[in-house]
Structure formats: structure tokens, C-alpha cells
Amino acid sequence: MRLFGLVLIVLTLTLGLACADRPREATWQGKMATADGITIVSNPKAPLYGPGALELKEDLSIGEAGGANEYTFARAWYLAVNEGGDIFVMDQGDTCVKVFSKNGTYLRSIGRKGQGPGELQNPNSLHLTKDGRLIFEDFVRGLNVFGPDGTFREFLPATAFVDILVTPDGRIVARVNTIEADRPGKEIRVFDSVLHQQAAFPFFPDEPRDPQVIKPFAGRFCWALTAGDDLAVSYEGGYEIDILSLDGRLHRRIRKEFDPVKITKEEVDGVQERLRGRKADIPAAHAPLQGLWADDEGRLYVKTNERTEDGKSLYYDVFDRDGRCLAKLPIPLNIRPQAWKGGKMYSLEEDAEGFQRVKRYNVRWRIRKD
């Protein structure tokens, strides 16, 4: 009985300590308001849950130093994941996509360098449709479409595209620099699967810029397709994410308070050395956002410029489908998230020697219910 009592005490203390490091359920302190059909979601600086609410645990690594060519990457640049968990890795160095099973076993390669049908010049990204089609974005030529078995299907010329996203049903959402006299500037255009245009709308107002002035710390344009086939877009500037339907209608705007991350003297000196005397517009702080992803459960993951105290990781803000900021997730600088799907995060990573690997992590919420 004494032994049983000691075991019970140890278990109670262990469980208590395990629960103590997990944040409790909390009440969101932000505000929502609707005007003219647009819901404005205003988040405070602090997320709904405190540190430790979300964690990543590695469960797969692909890449063998000195191993077979199938398991090494010359320059892994982009990846996508299909419904079955197979991983498609765009290797710019080998000018092809290497396909791995959900267990990390090499299956096949798709594409090769060249200028003929199904061949690639400068592949930038790849996208998967729900029916298994694989769409390569090639900066030099356009879009190459392959079937689920890796056979080439068709080529779609699209050299004016800056970047693309692809919906599960195969629609192409493209960023385009327009040069038409009656419509100069930048646009988002939506096409069907054979590039018949369905919609077009500006993604931010044009601002007059002096071509002689360089803006080395200008904010990035970030975008992602949400689980509901809406478009999440962050313009250059403040912490604001617009949620639009694919006809360009704005129906939700997500905002978050933040502490600006100051640009250091070392950063300024480094930029000025590279510019070699050219005029530069240097602000006092970095733009708050530098990346945006969406998972298949409606969450948004926002890469910020805020670092952890040791400087080794960046914080990613995690929002629910309503736009409430749930958590801050620290991710090491050498990890480049590529996809969040099925409760997992897929990333490209590089070690100190420059060797690349593809990693998969379980994404686990750790919220106390009491």
C-alpha cells in the first residue's frame, strides 16, 4: 500500500508538471465589427494562448549526405503534398520534381531540362490539383501540366505571370504586371484550367515611385489560398491581411497590433555597401510580415520579423478561420515552411554545410481544458 501510495504521488506530480507547462483555455481579447459587408478583426499584440500552446515534432526526414542521387537535392526550392501524403519536391538544380511516398521512399522523378514538350527551363514552383494533376510554373516559358502518373499533358504559355497559386479544382490565380495603357499597374487574375480569364482585380493601389531610389527593406507581398478557396493577401506595409473571394470581393480584414522590429545599423551598413552609393529609402523598422500560408483546416500561419530572445528563431503568428490570433510559434531560421496539411508541417531545411533536407513535423496543440 505504501508503494502504491508513492507511485500515485509520483504520477500526480508528473501529470501536474506536464499540465502546468501548457496554457489554459482563454478568452480572446480582440474585437470584431462588420461594416458594408466587411468584417474587421482587430487582434491585440498577445495571442489567445501563451507560450507552449503549439509545438512541432519531427517525424520524417528525406535527404542523405553522400547518398544516392534520388535522395539528394541540388537545390530544393519548393514542395507540395497530395491527398495521400506523397511529397513532391521541386529541385531547381536537377530541373525536375522528385516524388517521395508519405514514408519517405523515392518513387519517381518528373520533368527534365530542355525546351521541348514537358521540359523545363527555370522552374519556380509546383502545384497539385485534387485530381492529381501537377502544374509546373516556369519563369522562362509558362506552365507545364502533368498527369497523376507523371506523363506530360499540355503546355500553357504564360510568361507574364509573376507568381501563381492553383485551386484544388485547377483554376490558376496569377499575379501579373500589366502594361495596358488603360490599366497600368499590378493585378491578380483568375483563369480556368486552360487559361481562359474569369476575373481580374488590382491587389494594391499603385504608388508613384522614383526609379532612382532603391527600397531594400520594402515589405513583401504575401498571399495564400485558404481552405474555402478564398484568397488571403497581405500588402506591403502594416500588419493587415485581406480575405477576398476569387472575384475580388473583400469580405474580411484581419489586423494585429505589433511591436516594430527596428532595422539595425549593421543591416543598414550591409545594404549601403551593396548599393555602392545609389540612393536608398531606409525606414526605421522592418515590415511586420514576410510570409503567409494556409492549412486545410482554415488556419493562417504568418511569418513575422520578430525573433526569439536568442535570435535563432522567428515567430509565426497562427490565426483561426475567423481571424483570431491563437498562438505565436517559434521556428528556427534554417527551416523554410512550405506546406501545412493534415496536422503536419512540411519544410525545406539546410544545415551549416549547405546540405538540404525535406522535413515533416507533427503540429500539436497543447491547451489545458481546466
Coordinates of C-alpha atoms in Angstrom, one line a residue, residues 52-342:
G52 CA 3.8 26.4 -25.4
A53 CA 0.3 26.3 -26.9
L54 CA 1.7 24.9 -30.2
E55 CA 4.6 22.6 -30.8
L56 CA 6.3 20.9 -33.7
K57 CA 7.8 17.4 -33.5
E58 CA 9.8 16.0 -36.4
D59 CA 8.5 12.7 -37.8
L60 CA 10.2 12.4 -41.2
S61 CA 13.5 13.5 -42.8
I62 CA 14.4 13.0 -46.5
G63 CA 18.0 13.7 -47.7
E64 CA 21.1 11.6 -47.3
A65 CA 24.6 13.3 -47.4
G66 CA 26.6 11.3 -49.8
G67 CA 23.7 9.0 -50.6
A68 CA 22.0 8.1 -53.9
N69 CA 21.1 10.9 -56.3
E70 CA 17.4 10.2 -55.7
Y71 CA 17.8 11.2 -52.0
T72 CA 20.0 14.3 -52.5
F73 CA 18.9 17.7 -53.7
A74 CA 21.0 20.0 -55.9
R75 CA 18.8 23.0 -55.0
A76 CA 15.4 22.1 -53.4
W77 CA 13.2 25.1 -53.9
Y78 CA 9.5 24.3 -53.5
L79 CA 7.4 21.4 -52.4
A80 CA 3.7 20.2 -52.5
V81 CA 1.8 17.4 -50.8
N82 CA -1.0 15.4 -52.3
E83 CA -4.1 14.0 -50.6
G84 CA -2.4 10.7 -49.9
G85 CA 0.6 12.3 -48.2
D86 CA 3.1 11.9 -51.1
I87 CA 5.7 14.7 -51.2
F88 CA 6.7 16.4 -54.5
V89 CA 9.9 18.3 -54.3
M90 CA 10.9 20.9 -56.9
D91 CA 14.7 20.5 -57.4
Q92 CA 15.9 23.5 -59.4
G93 CA 19.4 22.2 -59.6
D94 CA 18.3 18.9 -61.2
T95 CA 15.4 20.7 -63.1
C96 CA 12.8 18.1 -62.1
V97 CA 10.4 17.2 -59.3
K98 CA 11.4 14.3 -57.1
V99 CA 8.4 12.4 -55.7
F100 CA 8.5 10.5 -52.3
S101 CA 5.9 8.4 -50.6
K102 CA 4.5 9.5 -47.2
N103 CA 7.1 7.2 -45.6
G104 CA 10.0 9.0 -47.4
T105 CA 10.6 6.3 -50.1
Y106 CA 11.7 7.7 -53.5
L107 CA 9.0 6.9 -56.1
R108 CA 10.0 8.7 -59.4
S109 CA 11.2 12.0 -61.0
I110 CA 9.0 14.2 -63.2
G111 CA 10.3 16.6 -65.9
R112 CA 13.8 17.4 -67.2
K113 CA 15.8 20.3 -68.5
G114 CA 15.1 21.3 -72.1
Q115 CA 12.8 23.3 -74.4
G116 CA 10.6 20.6 -75.8
P117 CA 7.1 19.4 -74.6
G118 CA 7.2 18.7 -70.9
E119 CA 10.7 20.0 -70.5
L120 CA 11.7 22.9 -68.2
Q121 CA 14.0 25.9 -68.3
N122 CA 13.7 27.7 -65.0
P123 CA 11.1 26.0 -62.8
N124 CA 9.9 28.2 -59.9
S125 CA 7.1 26.4 -58.2
L126 CA 4.8 23.4 -58.5
H127 CA 1.1 22.9 -57.6
L128 CA -1.2 19.9 -57.2
T129 CA -4.9 19.7 -58.1
K130 CA -7.3 17.4 -56.3
D131 CA -7.5 15.1 -59.2
G132 CA -3.7 14.6 -59.1
R133 CA -2.5 16.9 -61.9
L134 CA 0.9 18.5 -61.4
I135 CA 1.4 22.1 -62.6
F136 CA 5.0 23.5 -63.0
E137 CA 5.5 27.2 -63.1
D138 CA 8.4 28.0 -65.4
F139 CA 9.7 31.6 -65.4
V140 CA 11.0 31.3 -68.9
R141 CA 8.2 29.6 -70.7
G142 CA 4.9 29.2 -68.8
L143 CA 3.0 26.3 -67.3
N144 CA 3.6 22.6 -67.9
V145 CA 0.9 20.3 -66.8
F146 CA 1.5 16.6 -66.0
G147 CA -1.0 13.8 -65.1
P148 CA -1.0 11.9 -61.8
D149 CA 1.3 9.2 -63.3
G150 CA 3.9 11.8 -64.3
T151 CA 3.1 11.9 -68.0
F152 CA 3.2 15.2 -69.8
R153 CA -0.3 16.5 -70.8
E154 CA -0.1 20.1 -72.0
F155 CA 1.9 23.4 -72.1
L156 CA 0.2 26.7 -71.3
P157 CA 2.2 29.8 -72.4
A158 CA 2.1 32.4 -69.5
T159 CA 5.4 34.3 -69.4
A160 CA 3.7 37.5 -68.0
F161 CA 2.9 35.8 -64.7
V162 CA 4.9 37.0 -61.6
D163 CA 3.7 34.2 -59.4
I164 CA 0.7 31.7 -59.3
L165 CA -1.5 29.8 -56.9
V166 CA -3.7 26.8 -58.0
T167 CA -7.1 25.9 -56.5
P168 CA -7.9 22.3 -55.9
D169 CA -10.2 22.2 -59.0
G170 CA -7.4 23.5 -61.2
R171 CA -8.1 27.2 -61.5
I172 CA -5.0 29.4 -61.9
V173 CA -4.7 32.5 -59.7
A174 CA -1.8 34.7 -61.1
R175 CA -0.1 37.9 -60.1
V176 CA 0.5 40.0 -63.3
N177 CA 2.4 43.2 -64.1
T178 CA 0.1 44.9 -66.5
I179 CA 1.3 47.2 -69.3
E180 CA -2.0 48.1 -70.9
A181 CA -2.3 51.9 -71.3
D182 CA -5.8 52.0 -69.8
R183 CA -4.9 49.7 -66.9
P184 CA -1.3 50.1 -65.8
G185 CA 0.0 48.6 -62.6
K186 CA -0.4 45.2 -60.9
E187 CA -3.3 42.8 -60.9
I188 CA -4.5 39.5 -59.7
R189 CA -6.1 37.5 -62.5
V190 CA -8.1 34.3 -62.2
F191 CA -8.2 31.7 -65.0
D192 CA -9.8 28.4 -65.6
S193 CA -7.6 25.3 -66.1
V194 CA -6.8 26.2 -69.8
L195 CA -6.1 29.9 -69.0
H196 CA -9.4 31.5 -70.0
Q197 CA -9.6 34.6 -67.8
Q198 CA -12.5 34.6 -65.3
A199 CA -11.7 37.7 -63.2
A200 CA -9.2 40.5 -62.7
F201 CA -8.7 43.0 -59.9
P202 CA -5.9 45.2 -58.5
F203 CA -4.1 43.8 -55.4
F204 CA -3.0 47.2 -54.1
P205 CA -3.1 50.8 -55.3
D206 CA -0.2 51.9 -57.4
E207 CA 2.1 54.4 -55.8
P208 CA 4.4 56.7 -57.7
R209 CA 8.0 55.6 -57.2
D210 CA 11.2 57.2 -58.1
P211 CA 13.1 54.5 -60.2
Q212 CA 16.4 56.1 -59.0
V213 CA 15.6 55.3 -55.3
I214 CA 16.1 51.7 -54.0
K215 CA 13.9 50.4 -51.2
P216 CA 15.9 47.5 -49.7
F217 CA 13.6 47.0 -46.7
A218 CA 10.3 47.3 -48.6
G219 CA 7.5 44.9 -47.3
R220 CA 6.8 41.8 -49.2
F221 CA 3.6 40.9 -51.0
C222 CA 2.3 37.7 -49.3
W223 CA -0.6 35.5 -50.3
A224 CA -2.2 32.1 -49.9
L225 CA -5.3 30.2 -50.9
T226 CA -7.5 29.4 -47.9
A227 CA -9.3 26.1 -47.2
G228 CA -12.5 27.7 -48.6
D229 CA -10.9 28.8 -51.9
D230 CA -10.7 32.4 -50.7
L231 CA -7.5 34.4 -51.2
A232 CA -5.6 35.7 -48.2
V233 CA -3.4 38.7 -49.2
S234 CA -1.0 40.9 -47.3
Y235 CA 0.1 44.1 -49.0
E236 CA 3.3 46.0 -48.4
G237 CA 3.2 47.9 -45.2
G238 CA 1.4 47.3 -41.9
Y239 CA 0.0 44.1 -40.2
E240 CA -3.1 43.6 -42.2
I241 CA -4.4 40.6 -44.1
D242 CA -7.3 40.8 -46.6
I243 CA -9.6 37.8 -47.3
L244 CA -11.1 38.0 -50.7
S245 CA -13.3 35.8 -52.9
L246 CA -11.8 34.9 -56.2
D247 CA -13.9 37.6 -57.9
G248 CA -12.0 40.2 -55.9
R249 CA -14.7 40.9 -53.3
L250 CA -13.2 41.8 -49.9
H251 CA -15.2 40.3 -47.0
R252 CA -12.8 40.1 -44.1
R253 CA -9.8 42.1 -43.0
I254 CA -7.5 40.9 -40.2
R255 CA -5.4 43.3 -38.2
K256 CA -3.0 42.8 -35.4
E257 CA -1.1 45.1 -33.1
F258 CA 2.7 44.6 -33.1
D259 CA 6.0 45.9 -31.8
P260 CA 8.0 47.2 -34.8
V261 CA 11.4 45.4 -35.3
K262 CA 14.0 48.1 -35.7
I263 CA 16.5 47.9 -38.6
T264 CA 20.0 47.7 -37.1
K265 CA 23.0 49.8 -38.0
E266 CA 24.7 46.6 -39.2
E267 CA 21.8 45.9 -41.6
V268 CA 21.9 49.4 -43.0
D269 CA 25.7 49.3 -43.4
G270 CA 25.4 46.0 -45.2
V271 CA 22.8 47.3 -47.6
Q272 CA 24.7 50.6 -48.3
E273 CA 27.9 48.6 -49.1
R274 CA 26.0 46.5 -51.7
L275 CA 24.3 49.6 -53.2
R276 CA 27.6 51.3 -53.8
G277 CA 26.4 54.9 -53.4
R278 CA 23.0 54.6 -55.0
K279 CA 20.2 56.4 -53.2
A280 CA 18.2 54.3 -50.8
D281 CA 14.9 54.8 -48.9
I282 CA 15.6 53.1 -45.5
P283 CA 12.7 53.1 -42.9
A284 CA 13.2 52.8 -39.1
A285 CA 11.7 49.3 -38.9
H286 CA 11.1 46.1 -40.8
A287 CA 7.7 45.4 -42.3
P288 CA 5.8 43.2 -39.9
L289 CA 5.1 40.3 -42.3
Q290 CA 7.4 38.3 -44.6
G291 CA 5.4 35.1 -45.4
L292 CA 1.9 33.7 -45.4
W293 CA 0.5 30.1 -45.6
A294 CA -2.9 28.5 -45.0
D295 CA -3.7 24.9 -43.9
D296 CA -6.6 22.6 -44.8
E297 CA -8.4 23.4 -41.6
G298 CA -8.8 27.1 -42.2
R299 CA -5.9 28.4 -40.2
L300 CA -3.4 31.0 -41.4
Y301 CA 0.3 31.0 -40.5
V302 CA 2.1 34.3 -40.7
K303 CA 5.9 34.6 -40.7
T304 CA 6.9 37.8 -38.9
N305 CA 10.2 39.6 -38.4
E306 CA 10.1 39.2 -34.6
R307 CA 12.8 37.0 -33.3
T308 CA 13.1 35.0 -30.1
E309 CA 15.4 36.3 -27.4
D310 CA 18.4 34.1 -28.5
G311 CA 17.9 35.4 -32.1
K312 CA 17.8 31.8 -33.5
S313 CA 14.1 31.6 -34.4
L314 CA 11.4 33.7 -35.9
Y315 CA 7.9 33.9 -34.6
Y316 CA 5.0 32.7 -36.7
D317 CA 1.5 34.0 -35.7
V318 CA -1.3 31.5 -36.1
F319 CA -4.8 32.6 -36.8
D320 CA -8.1 30.6 -36.9
R321 CA -10.5 30.8 -39.8
D322 CA -12.3 33.8 -38.1
G323 CA -9.1 35.8 -38.0
R324 CA -8.4 35.5 -34.2
C325 CA -4.7 35.2 -33.4
L326 CA -4.3 31.9 -31.4
A327 CA -0.6 31.5 -30.8
K328 CA 3.0 32.5 -31.5
L329 CA 5.1 29.6 -32.8
P330 CA 8.9 30.0 -32.8
I331 CA 10.6 28.3 -35.8
P332 CA 14.4 28.2 -36.3
L333 CA 15.8 30.4 -39.0
N334 CA 17.1 27.4 -41.1
I335 CA 13.6 26.0 -41.5
R336 CA 11.6 27.1 -44.5
P337 CA 8.0 26.0 -44.1
Q338 CA 6.3 25.1 -47.4
A339 CA 3.0 23.4 -46.6
W340 CA 0.7 22.8 -43.6
K341 CA -1.6 19.9 -44.3
G342 CA -3.3 17.1 -42.3

